[in-house]
CSV table of C-alpha atoms in Angstrom, one decimal:
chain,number,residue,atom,x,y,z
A,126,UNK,CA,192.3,123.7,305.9
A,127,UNK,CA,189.3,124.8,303.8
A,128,UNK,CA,186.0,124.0,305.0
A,129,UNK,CA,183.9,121.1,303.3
A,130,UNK,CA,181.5,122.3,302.0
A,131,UNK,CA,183.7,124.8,299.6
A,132,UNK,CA,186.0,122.0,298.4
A,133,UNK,CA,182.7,119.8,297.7
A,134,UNK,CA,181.0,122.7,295.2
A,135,UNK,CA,185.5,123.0,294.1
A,136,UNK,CA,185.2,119.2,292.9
A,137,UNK,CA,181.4,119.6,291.9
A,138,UNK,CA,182.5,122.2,289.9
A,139,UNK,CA,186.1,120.5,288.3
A,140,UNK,CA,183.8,117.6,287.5
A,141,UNK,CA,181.5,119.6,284.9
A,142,UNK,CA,184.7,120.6,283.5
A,143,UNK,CA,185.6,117.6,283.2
A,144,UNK,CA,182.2,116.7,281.4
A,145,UNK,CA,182.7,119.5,279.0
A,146,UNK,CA,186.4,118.5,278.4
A,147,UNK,CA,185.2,114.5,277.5
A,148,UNK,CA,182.3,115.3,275.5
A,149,UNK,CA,184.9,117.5,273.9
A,150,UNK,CA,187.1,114.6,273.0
A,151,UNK,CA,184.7,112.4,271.7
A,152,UNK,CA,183.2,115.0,269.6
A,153,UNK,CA,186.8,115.6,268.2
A,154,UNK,CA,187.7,111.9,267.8
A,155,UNK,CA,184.7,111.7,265.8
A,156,UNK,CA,185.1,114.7,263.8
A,157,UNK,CA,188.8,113.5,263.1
A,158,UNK,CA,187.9,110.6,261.3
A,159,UNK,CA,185.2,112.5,259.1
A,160,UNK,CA,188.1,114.8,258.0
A,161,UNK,CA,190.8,112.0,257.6
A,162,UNK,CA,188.1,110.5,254.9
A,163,UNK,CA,188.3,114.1,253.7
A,164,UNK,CA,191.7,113.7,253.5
A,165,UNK,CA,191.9,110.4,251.9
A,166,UNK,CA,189.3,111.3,249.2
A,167,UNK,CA,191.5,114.7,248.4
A,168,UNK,CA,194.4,112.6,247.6
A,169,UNK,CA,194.2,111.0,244.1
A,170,UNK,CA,193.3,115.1,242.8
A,171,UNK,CA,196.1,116.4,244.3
A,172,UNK,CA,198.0,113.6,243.0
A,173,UNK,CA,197.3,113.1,239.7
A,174,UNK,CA,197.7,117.2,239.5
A,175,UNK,CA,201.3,117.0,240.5
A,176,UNK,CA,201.3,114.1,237.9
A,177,UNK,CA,200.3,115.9,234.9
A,178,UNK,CA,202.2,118.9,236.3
A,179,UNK,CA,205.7,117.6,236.2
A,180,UNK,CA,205.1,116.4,232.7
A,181,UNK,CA,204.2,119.7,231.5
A,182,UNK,CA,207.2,121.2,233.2
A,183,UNK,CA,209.4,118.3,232.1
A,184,UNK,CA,207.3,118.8,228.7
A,185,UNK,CA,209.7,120.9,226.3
A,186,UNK,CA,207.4,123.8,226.2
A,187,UNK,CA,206.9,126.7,223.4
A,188,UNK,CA,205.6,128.6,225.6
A,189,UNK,CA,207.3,129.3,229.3
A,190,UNK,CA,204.9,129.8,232.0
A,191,UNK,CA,205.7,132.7,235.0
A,192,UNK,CA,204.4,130.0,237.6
A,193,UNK,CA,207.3,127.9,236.6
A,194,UNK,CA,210.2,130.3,235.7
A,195,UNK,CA,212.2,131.3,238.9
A,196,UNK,CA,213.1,134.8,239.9
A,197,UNK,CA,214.9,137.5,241.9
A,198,UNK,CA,213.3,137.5,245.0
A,199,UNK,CA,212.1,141.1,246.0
A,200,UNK,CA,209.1,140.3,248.3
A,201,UNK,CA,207.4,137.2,249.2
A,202,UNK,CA,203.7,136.0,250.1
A,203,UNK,CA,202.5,133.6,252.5
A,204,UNK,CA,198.9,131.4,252.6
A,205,UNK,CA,198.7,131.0,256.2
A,206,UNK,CA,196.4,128.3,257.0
A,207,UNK,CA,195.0,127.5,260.7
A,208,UNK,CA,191.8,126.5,262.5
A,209,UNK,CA,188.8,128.8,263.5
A,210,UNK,CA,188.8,127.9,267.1
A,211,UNK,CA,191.3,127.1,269.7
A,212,UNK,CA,191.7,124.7,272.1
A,213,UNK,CA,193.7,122.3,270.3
A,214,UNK,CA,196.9,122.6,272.4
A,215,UNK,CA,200.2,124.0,271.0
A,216,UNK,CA,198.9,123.6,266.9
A,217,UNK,CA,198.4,127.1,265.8
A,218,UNK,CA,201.3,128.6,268.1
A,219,UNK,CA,203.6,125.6,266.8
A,220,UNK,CA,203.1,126.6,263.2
A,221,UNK,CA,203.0,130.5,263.8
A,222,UNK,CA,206.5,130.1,265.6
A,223,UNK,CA,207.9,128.2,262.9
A,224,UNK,CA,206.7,131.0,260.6
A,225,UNK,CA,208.3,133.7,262.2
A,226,UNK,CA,211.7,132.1,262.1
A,227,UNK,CA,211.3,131.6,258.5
A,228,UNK,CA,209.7,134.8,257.9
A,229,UNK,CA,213.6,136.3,259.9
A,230,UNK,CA,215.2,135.3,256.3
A,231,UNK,CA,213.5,138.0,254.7
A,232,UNK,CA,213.3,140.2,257.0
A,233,UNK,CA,216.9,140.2,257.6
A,234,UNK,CA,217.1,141.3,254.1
A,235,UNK,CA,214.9,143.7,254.6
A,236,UNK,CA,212.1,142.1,252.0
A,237,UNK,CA,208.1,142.4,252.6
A,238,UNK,CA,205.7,140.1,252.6
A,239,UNK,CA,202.1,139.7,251.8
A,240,UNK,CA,200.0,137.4,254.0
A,241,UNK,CA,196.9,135.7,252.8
A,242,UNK,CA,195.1,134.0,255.7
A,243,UNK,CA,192.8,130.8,256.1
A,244,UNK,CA,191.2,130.4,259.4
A,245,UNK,CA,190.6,132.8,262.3
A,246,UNK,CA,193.4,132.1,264.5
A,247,UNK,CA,195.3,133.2,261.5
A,248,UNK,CA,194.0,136.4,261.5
A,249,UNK,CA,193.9,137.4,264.6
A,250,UNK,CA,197.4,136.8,264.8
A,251,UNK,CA,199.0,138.7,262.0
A,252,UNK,CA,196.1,141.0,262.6
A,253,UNK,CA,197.8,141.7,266.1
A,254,UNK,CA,201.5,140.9,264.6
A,255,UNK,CA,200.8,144.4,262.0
A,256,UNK,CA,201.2,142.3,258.9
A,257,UNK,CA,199.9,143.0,255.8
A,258,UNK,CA,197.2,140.8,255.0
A,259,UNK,CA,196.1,140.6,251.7
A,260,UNK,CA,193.1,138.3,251.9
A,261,UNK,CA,191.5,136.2,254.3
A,262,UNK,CA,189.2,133.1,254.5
A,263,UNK,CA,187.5,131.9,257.8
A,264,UNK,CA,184.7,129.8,258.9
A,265,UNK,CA,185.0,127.1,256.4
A,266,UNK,CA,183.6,124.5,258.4
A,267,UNK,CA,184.2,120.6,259.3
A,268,UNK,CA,183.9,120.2,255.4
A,269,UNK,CA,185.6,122.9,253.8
A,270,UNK,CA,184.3,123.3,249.9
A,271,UNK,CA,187.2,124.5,247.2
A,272,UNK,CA,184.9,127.7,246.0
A,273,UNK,CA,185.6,129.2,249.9
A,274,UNK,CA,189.5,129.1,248.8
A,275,UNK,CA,189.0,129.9,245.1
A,276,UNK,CA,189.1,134.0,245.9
A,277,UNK,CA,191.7,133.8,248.3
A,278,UNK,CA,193.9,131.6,246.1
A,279,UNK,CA,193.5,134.1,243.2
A,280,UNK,CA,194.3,137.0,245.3
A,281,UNK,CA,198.1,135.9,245.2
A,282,UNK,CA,198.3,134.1,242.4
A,283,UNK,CA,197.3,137.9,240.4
A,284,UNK,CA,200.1,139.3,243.2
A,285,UNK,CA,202.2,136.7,241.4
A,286,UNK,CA,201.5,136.8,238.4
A,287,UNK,CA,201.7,141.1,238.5
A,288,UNK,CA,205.6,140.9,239.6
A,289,UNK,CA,204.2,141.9,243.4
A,290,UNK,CA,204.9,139.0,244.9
A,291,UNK,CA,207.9,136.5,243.5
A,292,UNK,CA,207.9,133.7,245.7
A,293,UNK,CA,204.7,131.9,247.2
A,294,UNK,CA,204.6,129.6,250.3
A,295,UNK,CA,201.7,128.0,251.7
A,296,UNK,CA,201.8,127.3,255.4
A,297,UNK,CA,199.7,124.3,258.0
A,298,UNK,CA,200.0,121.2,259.9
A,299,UNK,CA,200.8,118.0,258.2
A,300,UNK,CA,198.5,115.4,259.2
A,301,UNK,CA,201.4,112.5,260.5
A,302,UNK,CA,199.0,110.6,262.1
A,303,UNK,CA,196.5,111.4,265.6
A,304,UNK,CA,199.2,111.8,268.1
A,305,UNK,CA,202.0,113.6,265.7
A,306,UNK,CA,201.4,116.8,263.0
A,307,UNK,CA,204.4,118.6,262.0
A,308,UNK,CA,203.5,122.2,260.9
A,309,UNK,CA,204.9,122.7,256.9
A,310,UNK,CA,206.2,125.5,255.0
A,311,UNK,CA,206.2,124.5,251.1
A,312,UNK,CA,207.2,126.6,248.5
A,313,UNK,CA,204.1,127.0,246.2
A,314,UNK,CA,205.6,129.2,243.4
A,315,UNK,CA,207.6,128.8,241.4
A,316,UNK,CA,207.2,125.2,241.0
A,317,UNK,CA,209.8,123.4,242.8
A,318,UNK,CA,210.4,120.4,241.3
A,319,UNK,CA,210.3,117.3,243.7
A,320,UNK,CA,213.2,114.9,243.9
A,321,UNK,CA,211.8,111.6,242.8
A,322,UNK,CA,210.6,113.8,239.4
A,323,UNK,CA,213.3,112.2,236.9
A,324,UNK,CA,210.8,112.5,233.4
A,325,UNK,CA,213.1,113.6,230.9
A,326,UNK,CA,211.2,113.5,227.9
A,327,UNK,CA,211.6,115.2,224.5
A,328,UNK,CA,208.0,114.9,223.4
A,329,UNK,CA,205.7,118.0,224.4
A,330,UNK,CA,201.7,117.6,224.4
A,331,UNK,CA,198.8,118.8,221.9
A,332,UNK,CA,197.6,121.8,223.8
A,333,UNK,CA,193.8,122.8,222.8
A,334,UNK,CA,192.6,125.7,222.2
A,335,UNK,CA,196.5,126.6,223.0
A,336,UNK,CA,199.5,125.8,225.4
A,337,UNK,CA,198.9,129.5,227.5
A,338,UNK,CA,195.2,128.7,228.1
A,339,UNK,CA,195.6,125.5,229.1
A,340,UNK,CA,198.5,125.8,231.2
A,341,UNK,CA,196.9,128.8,232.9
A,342,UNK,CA,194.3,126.8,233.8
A,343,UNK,CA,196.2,123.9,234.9
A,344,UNK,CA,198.3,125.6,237.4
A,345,UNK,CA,195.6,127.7,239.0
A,346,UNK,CA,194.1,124.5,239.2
A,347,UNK,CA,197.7,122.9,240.5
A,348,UNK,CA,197.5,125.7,243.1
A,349,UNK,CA,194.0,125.5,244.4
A,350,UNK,CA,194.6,121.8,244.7
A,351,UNK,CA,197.9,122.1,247.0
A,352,UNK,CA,196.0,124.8,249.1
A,353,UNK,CA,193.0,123.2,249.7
A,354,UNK,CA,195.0,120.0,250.1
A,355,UNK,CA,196.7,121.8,252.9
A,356,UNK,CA,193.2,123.4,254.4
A,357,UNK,CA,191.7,119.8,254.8
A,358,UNK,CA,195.8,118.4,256.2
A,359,UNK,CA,194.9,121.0,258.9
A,360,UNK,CA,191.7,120.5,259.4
A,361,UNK,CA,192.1,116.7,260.5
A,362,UNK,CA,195.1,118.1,262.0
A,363,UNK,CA,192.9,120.2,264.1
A,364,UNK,CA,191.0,117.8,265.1
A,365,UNK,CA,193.3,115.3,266.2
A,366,UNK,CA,195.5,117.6,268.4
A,367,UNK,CA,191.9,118.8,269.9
A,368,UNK,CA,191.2,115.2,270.7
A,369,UNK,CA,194.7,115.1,272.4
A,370,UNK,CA,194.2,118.5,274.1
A,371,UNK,CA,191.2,117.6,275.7
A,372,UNK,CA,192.0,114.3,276.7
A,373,UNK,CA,194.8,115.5,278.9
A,374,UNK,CA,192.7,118.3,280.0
A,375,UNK,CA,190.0,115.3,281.2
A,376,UNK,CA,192.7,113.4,282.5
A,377,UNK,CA,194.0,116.6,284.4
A,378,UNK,CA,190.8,117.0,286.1
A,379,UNK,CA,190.8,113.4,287.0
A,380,UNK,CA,193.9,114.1,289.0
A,381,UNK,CA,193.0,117.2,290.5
A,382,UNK,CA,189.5,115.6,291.7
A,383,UNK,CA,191.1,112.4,293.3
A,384,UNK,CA,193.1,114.9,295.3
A,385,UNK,CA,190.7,117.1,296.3
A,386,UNK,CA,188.8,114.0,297.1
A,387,UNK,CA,192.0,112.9,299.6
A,388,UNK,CA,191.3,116.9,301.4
A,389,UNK,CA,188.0,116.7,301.7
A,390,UNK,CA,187.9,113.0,303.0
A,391,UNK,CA,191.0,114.4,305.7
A,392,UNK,CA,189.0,117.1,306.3
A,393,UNK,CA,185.7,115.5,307.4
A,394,UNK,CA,187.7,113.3,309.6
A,395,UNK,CA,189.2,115.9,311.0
A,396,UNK,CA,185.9,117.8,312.1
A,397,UNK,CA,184.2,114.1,313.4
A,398,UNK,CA,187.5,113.5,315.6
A,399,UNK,CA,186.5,117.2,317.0
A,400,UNK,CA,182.7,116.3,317.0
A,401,UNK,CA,183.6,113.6,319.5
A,402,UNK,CA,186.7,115.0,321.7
A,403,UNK,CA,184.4,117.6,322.3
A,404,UNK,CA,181.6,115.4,323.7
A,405,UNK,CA,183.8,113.0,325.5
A,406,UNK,CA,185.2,116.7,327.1
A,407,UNK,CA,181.9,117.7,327.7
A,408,UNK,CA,180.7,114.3,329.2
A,409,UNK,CA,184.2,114.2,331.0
A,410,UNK,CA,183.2,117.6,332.7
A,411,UNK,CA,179.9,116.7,333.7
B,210,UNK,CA,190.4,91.8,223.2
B,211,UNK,CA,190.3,94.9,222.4
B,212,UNK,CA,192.7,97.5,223.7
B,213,UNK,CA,191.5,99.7,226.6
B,214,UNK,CA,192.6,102.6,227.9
B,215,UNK,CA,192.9,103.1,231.8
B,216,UNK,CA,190.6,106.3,233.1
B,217,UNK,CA,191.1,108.3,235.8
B,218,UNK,CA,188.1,110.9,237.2
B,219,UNK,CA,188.9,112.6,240.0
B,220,UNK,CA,187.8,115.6,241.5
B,221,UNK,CA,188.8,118.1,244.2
B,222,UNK,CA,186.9,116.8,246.8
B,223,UNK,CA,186.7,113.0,245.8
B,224,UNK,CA,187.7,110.4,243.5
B,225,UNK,CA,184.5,110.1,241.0
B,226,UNK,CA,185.9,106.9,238.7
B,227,UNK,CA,189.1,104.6,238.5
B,228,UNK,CA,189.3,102.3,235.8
B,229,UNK,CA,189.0,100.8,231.7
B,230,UNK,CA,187.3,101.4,228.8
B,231,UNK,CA,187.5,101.2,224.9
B,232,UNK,CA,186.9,104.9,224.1
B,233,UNK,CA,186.0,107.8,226.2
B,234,UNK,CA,184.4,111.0,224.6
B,235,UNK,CA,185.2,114.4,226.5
B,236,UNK,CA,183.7,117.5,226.3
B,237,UNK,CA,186.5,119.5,225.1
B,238,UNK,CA,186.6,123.1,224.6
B,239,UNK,CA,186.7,123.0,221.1
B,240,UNK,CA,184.3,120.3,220.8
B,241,UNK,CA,183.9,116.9,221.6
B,242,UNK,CA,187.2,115.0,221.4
B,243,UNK,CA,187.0,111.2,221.1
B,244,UNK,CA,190.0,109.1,222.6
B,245,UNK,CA,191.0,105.9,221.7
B,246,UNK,CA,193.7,103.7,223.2
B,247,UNK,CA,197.4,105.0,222.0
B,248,UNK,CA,195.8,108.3,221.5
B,249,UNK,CA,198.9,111.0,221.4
B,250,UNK,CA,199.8,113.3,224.6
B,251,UNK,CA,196.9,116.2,224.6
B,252,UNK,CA,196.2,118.6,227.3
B,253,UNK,CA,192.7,120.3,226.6
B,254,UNK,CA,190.3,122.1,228.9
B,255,UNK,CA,186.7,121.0,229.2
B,256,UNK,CA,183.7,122.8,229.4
B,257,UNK,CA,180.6,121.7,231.2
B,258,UNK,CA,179.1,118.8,230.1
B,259,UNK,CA,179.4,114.4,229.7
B,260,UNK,CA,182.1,112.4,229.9
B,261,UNK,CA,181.4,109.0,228.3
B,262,UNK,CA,183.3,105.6,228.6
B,263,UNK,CA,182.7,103.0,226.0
B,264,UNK,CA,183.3,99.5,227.0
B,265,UNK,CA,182.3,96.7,224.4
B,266,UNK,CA,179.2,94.5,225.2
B,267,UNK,CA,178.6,96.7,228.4
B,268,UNK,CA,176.4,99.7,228.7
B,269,UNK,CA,177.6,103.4,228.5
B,270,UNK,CA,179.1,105.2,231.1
B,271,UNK,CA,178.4,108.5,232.1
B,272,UNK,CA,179.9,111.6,233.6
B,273,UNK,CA,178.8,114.7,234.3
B,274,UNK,CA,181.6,117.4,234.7
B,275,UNK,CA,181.3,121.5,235.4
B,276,UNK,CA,184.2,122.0,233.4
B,277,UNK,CA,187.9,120.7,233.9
B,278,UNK,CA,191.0,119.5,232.3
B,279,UNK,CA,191.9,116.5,230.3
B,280,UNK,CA,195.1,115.0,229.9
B,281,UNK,CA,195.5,112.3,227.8
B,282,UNK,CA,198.5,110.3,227.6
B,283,UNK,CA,198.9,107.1,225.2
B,284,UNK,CA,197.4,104.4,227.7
B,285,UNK,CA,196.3,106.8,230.9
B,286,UNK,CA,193.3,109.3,230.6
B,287,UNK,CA,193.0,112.0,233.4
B,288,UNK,CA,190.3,114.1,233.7
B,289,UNK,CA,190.4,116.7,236.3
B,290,UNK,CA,186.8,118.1,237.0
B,291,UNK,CA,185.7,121.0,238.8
B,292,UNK,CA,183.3,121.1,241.2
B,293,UNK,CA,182.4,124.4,241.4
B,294,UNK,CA,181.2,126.9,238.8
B,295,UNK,CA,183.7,128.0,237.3
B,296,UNK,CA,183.6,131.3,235.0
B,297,UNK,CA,186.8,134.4,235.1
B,298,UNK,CA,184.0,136.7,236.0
B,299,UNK,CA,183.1,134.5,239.1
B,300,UNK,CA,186.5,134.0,240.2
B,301,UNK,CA,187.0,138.0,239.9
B,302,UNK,CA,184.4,138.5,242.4
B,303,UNK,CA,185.8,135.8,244.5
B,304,UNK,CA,189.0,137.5,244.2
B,305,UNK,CA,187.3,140.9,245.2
B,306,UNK,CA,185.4,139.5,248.1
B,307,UNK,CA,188.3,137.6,250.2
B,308,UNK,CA,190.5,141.3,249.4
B,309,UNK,CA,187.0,143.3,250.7
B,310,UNK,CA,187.3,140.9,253.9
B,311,UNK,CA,190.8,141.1,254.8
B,312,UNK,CA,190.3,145.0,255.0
B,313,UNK,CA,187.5,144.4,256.9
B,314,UNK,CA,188.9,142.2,259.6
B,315,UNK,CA,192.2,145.0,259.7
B,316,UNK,CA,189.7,148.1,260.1
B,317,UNK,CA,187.5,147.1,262.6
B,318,UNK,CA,189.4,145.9,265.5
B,319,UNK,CA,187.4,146.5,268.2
B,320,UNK,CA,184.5,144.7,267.0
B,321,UNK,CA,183.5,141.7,269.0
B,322,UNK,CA,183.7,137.4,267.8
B,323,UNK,CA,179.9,137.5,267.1
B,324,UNK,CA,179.8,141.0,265.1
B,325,UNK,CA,182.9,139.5,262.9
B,326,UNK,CA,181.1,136.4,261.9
B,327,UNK,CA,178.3,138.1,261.3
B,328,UNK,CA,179.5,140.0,258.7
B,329,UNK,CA,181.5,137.2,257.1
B,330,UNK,CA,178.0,136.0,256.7
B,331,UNK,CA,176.5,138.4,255.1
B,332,UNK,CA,179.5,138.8,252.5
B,333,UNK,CA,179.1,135.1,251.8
B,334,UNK,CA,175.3,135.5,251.3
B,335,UNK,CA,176.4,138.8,248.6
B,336,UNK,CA,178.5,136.6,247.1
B,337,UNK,CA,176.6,133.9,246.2
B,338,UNK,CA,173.8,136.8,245.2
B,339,UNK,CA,176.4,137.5,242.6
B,340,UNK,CA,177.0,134.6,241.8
B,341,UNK,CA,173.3,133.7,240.8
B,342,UNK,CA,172.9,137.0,239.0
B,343,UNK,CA,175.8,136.0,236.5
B,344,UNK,CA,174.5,132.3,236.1
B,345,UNK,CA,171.1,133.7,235.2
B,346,UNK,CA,172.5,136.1,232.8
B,347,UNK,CA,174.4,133.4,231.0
B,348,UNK,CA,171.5,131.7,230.2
């Protein structure tokens, strides 16, 4: 049985941990809600973008654009978003795993891909992994501004657009709610049109100047919106699986003290009950 | 009553302005476009500049936006603003920049955490430099 004095300094020392860890939490709990407001106020853009872009693809259209026409698939890009930091539990690896087993498909069929990466965890890993990254974002911060994404976005939209890449997918944790985010792979390009989408209209818009500059615009726009959509998902994602993360880890330590506590308390006992055998002995003996 | 026309702003980040008016004016690209209630189904882009909502016997309503697009649709007016500068030439460097940093982070990969964000830094910081230099030049 160790001595007490080293298990005293062993819980002295699991209980700063266990500081660390709580302060943690809170400062994630707080931070969640900050980027759930994000979230919230993101909404009604990325929305009303999805609006006005299934009308234009519904639209009959004189002029077809590549970001909605689909294609034979020779190689395929990826926007990989994660967080900066770790200890957040199982988030990154969750997403990265599900990645790989979609990333199989085309690797089966011996296709390539391009990775654009958002965060650091990102990096690091395809950095180790040997892929090809094409171009990276990190340290966007709590509040993560659209101009950080804008270069990074246009670096696969041109792949697109030049026939180098001919399907896009963008890549993060849905935001469920603070106990649950699923990681998501959606396809980004070509336009996928969602389910509910039943406009069938014959009427097409007045496009000004013209229908190519406009709808250029419009779906780099579309695309930004659904990234940085995605960045801001994962970032309150992040937060909320921190908040998790280090309440089990405070909660851990809790545990783990209360038994040391148990040793320690058997051990004192244990070295009194000496103390005093030995000086009923030596009392005995004189 | 007069008709009204229900108006949307909304921006990347946030939500700027929900709600009715009589006639809004737009800074389109090819000049100011006026749209009343029943207006036919336009797409336009916007340039910086005011968006203005007209509501009888109230005051004026303005907008400022960067630049954008405008969708208009008989009795639903969108406007999608950007909050950034916005400018091909800035996006290029944009562009140029996150491509510059991804070969960064693959060649040096023995370089430590701090070394790594440090540089990020400094990219951001010639970025913006950039950035400044093209705004100035426009004016």
């Amino acid at each position: 049985m160790a001595g007490g004095k080293e298990i005293r300094t062993k819980i002295r020392s699991i209980q700063n941990t266990q500081k660390i860890t709580r302060a943690m939490e809170m400062v994630a709990a707080s931070k969640m809600r900050k980027a759930q407001d994000r979230m919230h106020a993101a909404r009604p853009y990325a929305q009303k973008m999805r609006s006005v872009v299934a009308h234009v693809a519904a639209a009959s259209l004189e002029y077809k654009h590549p970001f909605l026409i689909e294609r034979d698939v020779a190689r395929v890009g990826y926007i990989v978003i994660s967080s900066d930091r770790g200890l957040c539990g199982g988030l990154n690896n969750n997403l990265f795993r599900m990645l790989i087993s979609d990333m199989a498909q085309w690797h089966d069929n011996n296709m390539e891909m391009d990775f654009c990466t958002i965060g650091n965890k990102a990096l690091m890993f395809f950095k180790r992994f040997g892929a090809n990254i094409v171009s990276q974002a990190t340290h966007l911060g709590d509040a993560p501004a659209i101009e950080a994404l804008i270069g990074t976005v246009k670096v696969t939209l041109d792949a697109y657009t030049d026939g180098k890449i001919d399907r896009l997918f963008v890549a993060y944790n849905n935001f469920v709610n603070s106990m649950t985010q699923t990681p998501v792979i959606e396809q980004l390009l070509p336009r996928k049109p969602s389910e509910e989408e039943e406009v069938k209209h014959r009427w097409d818009y007045i496009y000004e100047p013209d229908s190519k500059v406009v709808l250029d615009q419009l779906l780099t726009r579309y695309i930004e919106a659904l990234v940085y959509q995605g960045v801001v998902e994962n970032g309150a994602s992040e937060q909320a699986a921190r908040m998790v993360a280090m309440k089990a880890a405070s909660d851990n330590a809790g545990d783990l003290i209360h038994e040391l506590q148990l040793v320690y308390n058997k051990a004192r006992q244990a070295a009194i009950t000496q103390e005093l055998s030995e000086i009923v002995g030596g009392a005995a003996a004189v | 009553m007069a008709m009204t026309i229900h108006v949307d702003i909304v921006s990347a980040e946030t939500e700027i302005f929900s709600g009715t008016a009589n006639m809004v004016f737009a800074p389109a690209q090819m000049g100011e476009v006026g749209i009343a209630p029943r207006h036919a189904p336009m797409i336009t882009r916007l340039k910086a500049g005011q968006v203005r909502l007209h509501n009888d016997g109230q005051e004026e309503q303005v907008f400022y936006v960067s630049g954008g697009v405008l969708e208009v649709q008989p009795h639903v007016v969108t406007v999608l603003s950007d909050t950034a500068l916005r400018a091909d030439d800035i996006d290029e460097a944009a562009a140029l920049e996150a491509k510059k940093r991804a070969e960064d982070a693959i060649a040096d990969r023995q370089s430590d955490f701090e070394y790594a964000k440090a540089k990020a830094e400094l990219a951001e910081a010639v970025a913006q430099l950039q950035a400044l230099k093209k705004i100035r030049k426009i004016r």
